[in-house]
């Protein structure tokens, strides 16, 4: 099946690509060989990450950006992530609702993905799915994270450019100085800028950035701040221009090899972590783990020794 | 392609609203019930064409499509989705529907390839049972 799927995907079969993505998501053994066989064809796509709070307008922005990329003649793949229920394992994947104007465009491929218990804002399968879209020849791949809080910043390991979407009315000034999400933006998008508080939000971000710059030597340019209203389309031209500026700077500053190294590092990490977590969960469900728990209660072992014991099983 | 595809860990269903009606409470109730039963549910949003729904179903690699129609256009829209799936070689994706649909039309729709129709008053567990069974059948899994 590996060769068949690979050939179909390289010929542009949406059906085959969609099937491979599902096999990847399910961590089916068949996915591995096919993905490996596709990797030589990947590496040319530009990866744009879009993250931000739930309800901050990420999907609407993504839809607007897809339209801009298409106007320029780029083909666009999109991975849109929504949360999995920790109780039922089910999910409602609703990002497409805002993107359906592109549903029948042959130059666009949109895939909704559930987190399936992964933290960090992406699913475990996301980096591999990006490889598939890249190998299919999509010029740009947009990854929309699950709605995030403060600390889910895995997107920067994957994307060439990361947009952080903020909206007015969430928290006081100290929120802007906290670590995590506020540090990862290449471009800040202040969406819903028609709402009260938008100017204040912009000043807060500017103040935060003015304090940052001296200490963050790695960042050569301060991130741009763009006010948008994704539903009306206000500010989208400016946002797209800023995305392009960042894209060009990445392409000038980093060789293809450097960018591939970053992606491949993230891909290997994601695969390894996924396996590690699966094995970890299996051992935690085992009888000998229950025995450790009993031993701790009986005072026969300390929690650190018990944890070491658990970790030692992972290497078996 | 399908014969060699292993059974998935999680079933995926598209809930679609084709045509012009804007009444999506029913679609959302079913989407939510399926989520709580462990399905990954892709919701299309309102006013979709059959073509857009079929493309969506293919890109999302869903096992089935649930169509919610309360406009009276079910006799046109539902068979159209079935037909387009056939054209795309994707008729392993089953189609079911819900809405205010007269008894006489149900038979015709079933003849046109719609696997089941659920009308107002249906318990969500009935829909879930149907969807689960249809998915299990697709992968040759027996019922528990």
XYZ file of C-alpha atoms in Angstrom:
460
model
C 0.000 0.000 0.000
C 2.938 2.321 0.706
C 3.917 2.754 -2.938
C 0.318 3.098 -4.062
C -0.479 5.854 -1.554
C 2.777 7.656 -2.249
C 2.197 7.663 -6.000
C -1.392 8.842 -5.604
C -0.357 11.647 -3.253
C 2.426 12.832 -5.536
C -0.085 12.894 -8.381
C -2.164 15.217 -6.228
C -4.895 12.839 -4.999
C -6.714 14.557 -2.154
C -8.309 11.297 -1.167
C -4.950 9.563 -0.766
C -3.409 12.493 1.107
C -6.406 12.702 3.422
C -6.148 8.963 4.096
C -2.454 9.177 4.893
C -3.124 12.037 7.299
C -5.608 9.867 9.125
C -3.155 6.986 9.308
C -0.591 9.419 10.703
C -3.091 10.712 13.254
C -3.896 7.138 14.293
C -0.189 6.306 14.391
C -0.867 3.348 12.096
C 2.283 1.437 11.095
C 1.407 1.888 7.389
C 1.813 5.645 7.748
C 5.489 5.447 8.567
C 6.864 4.057 5.331
C 4.660 6.311 3.215
C 5.639 9.437 5.096
C 9.300 8.478 4.848
C 8.928 7.957 1.105
C 7.358 11.415 0.743
C 9.970 13.324 2.707
C 12.388 13.870 -0.202
C 9.589 15.829 -1.902
C 9.020 18.123 1.088
C 10.964 21.142 2.260
C 9.922 23.944 -0.046
C 6.727 25.081 1.632
C 6.633 28.206 3.737
C 5.002 27.444 7.090
C 2.888 30.122 8.738
C 1.678 29.520 12.292
C -1.367 31.262 13.725
C -1.950 31.041 17.459
C -3.875 32.941 20.117
C -6.701 32.749 22.620
C -9.881 30.797 21.933
C -12.342 33.005 20.113
C -9.744 35.587 19.138
C -10.588 35.151 15.460
C -7.808 32.836 14.291
C -9.924 30.867 11.798
C -11.429 33.997 10.256
C -7.956 35.511 9.928
C -6.646 32.304 8.372
C -9.478 32.368 5.846
C -8.607 35.976 4.948
C -4.936 35.108 4.607
C -5.704 32.083 2.418
C -7.569 34.461 0.085
C -4.523 36.765 -0.092
C -2.110 33.941 -0.788
C -4.443 32.658 -3.510
C -4.721 36.107 -5.120
C -0.975 36.037 -5.471
C -1.135 32.591 -7.047
C 0.168 30.526 -4.126
C -1.475 27.217 -3.333
C -2.283 26.803 0.357
C -2.540 23.837 2.690
C -4.029 24.369 6.120
C -4.008 22.323 9.317
C -6.590 23.608 11.810
C -6.473 22.171 15.316
C -9.278 21.976 17.874
C -9.369 20.300 21.297
C -10.246 16.688 22.072
C -12.576 16.015 24.996
C -10.602 14.494 27.886
C -13.772 12.633 28.850
C -15.164 11.111 25.657
C -12.148 11.350 23.348
C -14.457 13.032 20.848
C -14.090 16.491 19.372
C -15.993 19.159 17.516
C -13.780 20.472 14.755
C -15.309 23.782 13.774
C -12.493 25.832 12.282
C -13.680 25.070 8.768
C -16.908 26.957 9.382
C -14.955 30.188 8.850
C -12.995 28.848 5.878
C -15.634 27.237 3.708
C -15.378 29.895 1.005
C -12.225 28.002 -0.018
C -13.784 24.532 0.156
C -14.027 24.015 -3.584
C -10.800 25.774 -4.550
C -8.402 23.252 -6.105
C -5.486 25.303 -4.826
C -6.504 24.873 -1.190
C -6.491 21.833 1.121
C -7.910 22.232 4.619
C -7.653 19.543 7.268
C -9.197 19.704 10.743
C -7.242 17.906 13.446
C -8.065 17.130 17.072
C -5.387 17.486 19.767
C -5.995 13.917 21.044
C -4.518 14.768 24.424
C -1.423 16.537 23.168
C -0.409 19.704 24.989
C 1.476 22.606 23.470
C -1.186 23.796 21.029
C -0.566 21.252 18.260
C -1.487 17.594 17.809
C 1.314 15.024 17.843
C 0.554 14.414 14.192
C 0.826 18.051 13.072
C 4.488 18.113 11.959
C 4.030 14.942 9.898
C 0.818 16.266 8.324
C 2.650 19.439 7.352
C 5.232 17.229 5.613
C 2.438 15.623 3.566
C 1.051 18.992 2.389
C 4.583 20.184 1.695
C 5.343 17.083 -0.388
C 2.110 17.587 -2.325
C 3.564 20.886 -3.464
C 1.524 23.437 -1.535
C 3.483 26.705 -1.561
C 2.285 27.802 1.850
C 1.113 25.679 4.771
C -0.841 27.489 7.471
C -1.076 25.845 10.874
C -3.802 27.174 13.146
C -3.216 26.023 16.724
C -5.884 25.103 19.201
C -7.030 28.161 21.162
C -4.191 28.655 23.630
C -3.704 30.221 27.035
C -0.268 31.394 28.070
C 2.129 28.530 27.711
C 1.355 26.593 24.535
C 4.135 27.740 22.269
C 5.101 24.631 20.306
C 4.128 26.370 17.070
C 7.435 28.276 16.982
C 9.320 24.992 16.631
C 7.410 24.284 13.424
C 6.559 27.579 11.738
C 8.781 29.950 9.769
C 6.559 32.813 10.877
C 4.321 32.838 13.957
C 1.356 35.155 14.342
C -0.031 35.703 17.830
C -3.642 36.873 17.803
C -4.822 38.983 20.726
C -8.118 40.704 21.431
C -9.001 43.588 23.767
C -10.431 42.962 27.199
C -8.401 40.048 28.513
C -6.574 40.879 31.700
C -4.593 43.841 33.011
C -1.211 45.240 32.012
C 0.820 42.624 33.845
C -0.540 39.947 31.490
C 1.486 41.486 28.668
C 4.701 41.072 30.650
C 4.232 37.405 31.416
C 6.412 34.822 29.759
C 5.306 32.362 27.105
C 2.847 33.266 24.392
C 3.727 36.967 24.511
C 7.347 36.195 23.642
C 6.912 34.109 20.519
C 5.246 36.466 18.039
C 6.887 37.429 14.791
C 3.789 39.512 14.175
C 1.203 40.489 16.779
C -2.321 40.621 15.392
C -4.656 42.791 17.459
C -7.930 41.444 16.149
C -11.439 42.739 16.805
C -9.859 46.177 16.727
C -13.305 47.739 16.404
C -13.953 46.792 20.057
C -13.222 49.240 22.886
C -9.793 48.814 24.458
C -7.954 48.129 21.228
C -5.746 51.229 21.448
C -4.895 50.420 25.038
C -3.959 46.858 24.058
C -1.664 48.191 21.357
C 0.127 50.499 23.787
C 0.566 47.659 26.250
C 2.192 45.489 23.609
C 4.426 48.374 22.496
C 5.526 48.985 26.077
C 6.170 45.301 26.624
C 8.257 45.119 23.451
C 10.280 48.226 24.295
C 11.440 46.483 27.473
C 12.137 43.237 25.666
C 14.380 44.396 22.897
C 17.559 44.989 24.826
C 17.564 41.595 26.428
C 16.515 39.505 23.483
C 19.646 39.494 21.359
C 18.398 36.634 19.219
C 15.607 38.704 17.785
C 16.986 41.121 15.247
C 13.768 43.004 14.584
C 10.930 43.771 16.955
C 7.716 42.028 15.958
C 5.266 44.127 14.007
C 1.894 44.953 15.540
C -1.091 45.022 13.212
C -4.649 45.941 14.179
C -7.259 43.975 12.252
C -10.919 43.236 12.118
C -10.994 39.853 10.440
C -14.750 39.846 9.848
C -14.777 43.224 8.079
C -11.363 42.731 6.470
C -9.864 45.897 7.966
C -6.099 45.665 8.392
C -5.725 42.433 6.408
C -3.673 44.162 3.676
C -1.272 45.436 6.278
C -1.118 42.063 8.007
C -0.371 40.250 4.765
C 2.359 42.795 3.996
C 3.954 42.182 7.424
C 3.782 38.409 6.927
C 5.558 38.861 3.600
C 8.242 41.040 5.159
C 8.909 38.401 7.784
C 8.880 35.613 5.235
C 11.492 37.408 3.149
C 13.654 38.084 6.188
C 13.527 34.394 7.130
C 14.448 33.399 3.598
C 17.349 35.842 3.594
C 18.624 35.048 7.082
C 18.239 31.283 7.083
C 19.361 28.825 4.466
C 16.967 26.135 3.283
C 19.098 23.671 5.206
C 18.715 25.622 8.452
C 14.959 25.730 8.055
C 14.797 22.037 7.259
C 16.893 21.259 10.327
C 14.374 23.100 12.462
C 11.432 21.211 10.942
C 13.120 17.851 11.129
C 14.141 18.433 14.742
C 10.518 19.118 15.578
C 9.325 16.107 13.586
C 11.678 13.720 15.380
C 10.801 15.222 18.761
C 7.092 14.820 18.027
C 7.455 11.183 16.958
C 9.680 10.293 19.903
C 7.495 12.075 22.423
C 4.412 10.383 21.059
C 5.984 6.948 21.510
C 7.343 7.848 24.903
C 3.917 8.963 26.117
C 2.262 5.828 24.769
C 4.759 3.598 26.583
C 4.577 5.705 29.718
C 0.778 5.404 29.814
C 1.018 1.664 29.261
C 3.373 1.244 32.248
C 1.200 3.457 34.449
C -1.710 1.103 33.732
C 0.362 -2.002 34.564
C 0.029 -4.196 37.634
C 3.585 -3.591 38.725
C 2.880 0.135 38.789
C -0.137 -0.476 41.035
C 2.245 -2.415 43.251
C 4.545 0.623 43.451
C 1.612 2.783 44.501
C 0.748 0.285 47.238
C 4.383 0.165 48.333
C 4.453 3.933 48.658
C 1.296 3.911 50.762
C 2.859 1.224 52.960
C 5.973 3.362 53.405
C 8.224 0.799 51.708
C 9.401 3.139 48.968
C 9.721 6.889 48.486
C 8.043 8.698 45.564
C 11.373 9.513 43.881
C 12.475 5.863 43.883
C 9.068 4.861 42.571
C 9.397 7.382 39.743
C 12.908 6.095 38.932
C 11.519 2.598 38.829
C 8.801 3.685 36.400
C 11.352 5.447 34.195
C 13.616 2.396 34.174
C 10.773 0.356 32.625
C 10.681 2.724 29.660
C 14.127 1.566 28.613
C 13.167 -2.122 28.645
C -7.434 1.721 -1.233
C -10.105 0.904 1.306
C -9.728 -2.843 1.527
C -6.176 -2.475 2.802
C -6.942 0.419 5.140
C -6.856 -0.540 8.801
C -9.741 0.373 11.083
C -9.155 3.829 12.530
C -8.724 4.549 16.233
C -11.353 7.289 16.057
C -14.313 7.592 13.717
C -14.759 10.893 11.905
C -18.109 12.318 10.793
C -18.977 15.444 8.820
C -22.159 17.220 9.861
C -23.233 19.392 6.964
C -25.847 22.050 6.340
C -26.468 22.145 2.600
C -28.650 24.719 0.929
C -30.280 27.880 2.116
C -31.873 27.163 5.458
C -30.298 28.698 8.512
C -31.688 26.417 11.175
C -28.687 24.687 12.670
C -29.837 23.777 16.172
C -30.501 20.197 15.126
C -27.127 19.879 13.402
C -25.366 21.220 16.484
C -27.254 18.896 18.849
C -26.242 15.890 16.751
C -22.646 17.114 16.448
C -22.464 17.521 20.200
C -24.016 14.103 20.868
C -21.498 12.454 18.540
C -18.632 14.296 20.221
C -19.794 13.017 23.594
C -19.921 9.518 22.121
C -16.247 9.781 21.170
C -16.459 10.791 17.512
C -14.417 13.495 15.855
C -17.055 15.687 14.295
C -16.321 18.206 11.570
C -19.021 20.846 11.360
C -19.391 22.588 7.993
C -21.328 25.658 8.992
C -24.347 26.964 7.124
C -25.208 27.335 3.439
C -22.955 24.721 1.901
C -23.206 23.405 -1.633
C -23.206 19.621 -2.141
C -19.881 20.049 -3.963
C -18.276 21.844 -1.033
C -19.531 19.185 1.388
C -18.168 16.336 -0.715
C -14.803 18.050 -1.060
C -14.787 18.650 2.686
C -15.642 15.012 3.390
C -12.752 13.862 1.212
C -10.186 16.252 2.677
C -11.244 15.339 6.185
C -11.331 11.604 5.387
C -14.608 11.150 7.236
C -16.452 7.844 7.510
C -19.879 9.379 7.006
C -21.757 12.582 6.294
C -24.836 13.685 8.205
C -26.953 16.218 6.321
C -29.361 18.439 8.179
C -32.041 20.014 6.005
C -35.143 21.849 7.181
C -35.851 23.823 4.038
C -37.744 21.192 2.094
C -34.930 20.828 -0.444
C -33.910 17.369 0.796
C -35.100 15.592 -2.373
C -32.581 17.563 -4.419
C -29.685 18.087 -2.045
C -29.333 14.674 -0.391
C -29.234 12.584 -3.610
C -26.848 15.166 -5.084
C -24.335 14.538 -2.288
C -24.635 10.763 -2.801
C -24.132 11.205 -6.544
C -21.075 13.448 -6.182
C -19.499 10.989 -3.753
C -19.935 8.273 -6.381
C -18.368 10.491 -9.030
C -15.373 11.057 -6.779
C -15.016 7.346 -6.099
C -15.771 8.074 -2.463
C -19.033 6.202 -2.053
C -17.593 4.243 0.880
C -18.501 7.431 2.788
C -22.047 6.804 3.963
C -24.718 9.500 3.977
C -27.485 9.958 6.521
C -29.881 12.812 7.030
C -32.160 14.611 9.399
C -34.859 17.219 9.222
C -38.533 17.763 8.642
C -38.931 15.101 5.979
C -42.241 13.509 4.942
C -42.654 9.744 5.143
C -43.048 9.332 1.363
C -39.786 11.136 0.700
C -37.862 8.942 3.154
C -38.384 5.863 0.993
C -37.255 7.744 -2.105
C -34.185 9.104 -0.376
C -33.251 5.658 0.881
C -33.598 4.330 -2.643
C -31.311 7.129 -3.797
C -28.603 5.846 -1.448
C -29.200 7.792 1.762
C -28.643 5.191 4.471
C -30.986 6.576 7.135
C -33.260 9.539 7.779
C -34.044 10.827 11.239
C -37.053 13.041 11.806
C -38.018 15.364 14.675
C -38.427 13.586 17.994
C -35.616 11.113 17.375
C -33.530 10.366 20.443
C -29.849 11.250 19.929
C -28.864 7.776 21.139
C -30.693 6.329 18.147
C -28.586 8.429 15.791
C -25.380 7.528 17.603
C -26.224 3.821 17.448
C -26.809 4.069 13.713
C -23.585 5.990 13.049
C -21.541 3.655 15.216
C -22.968 0.582 13.510
C -22.414 2.052 10.041
C -18.773 2.813 10.914
C -18.220 -0.628 12.452
C -19.698 -2.288 9.360
C -17.416 -0.285 7.130
C -14.350 -1.763 8.784
C -15.831 -5.207 9.322
C -16.037 -4.823 13.069
C -18.727 -6.728 14.928
C -21.030 -5.133 17.451
C -20.089 -5.475 21.115
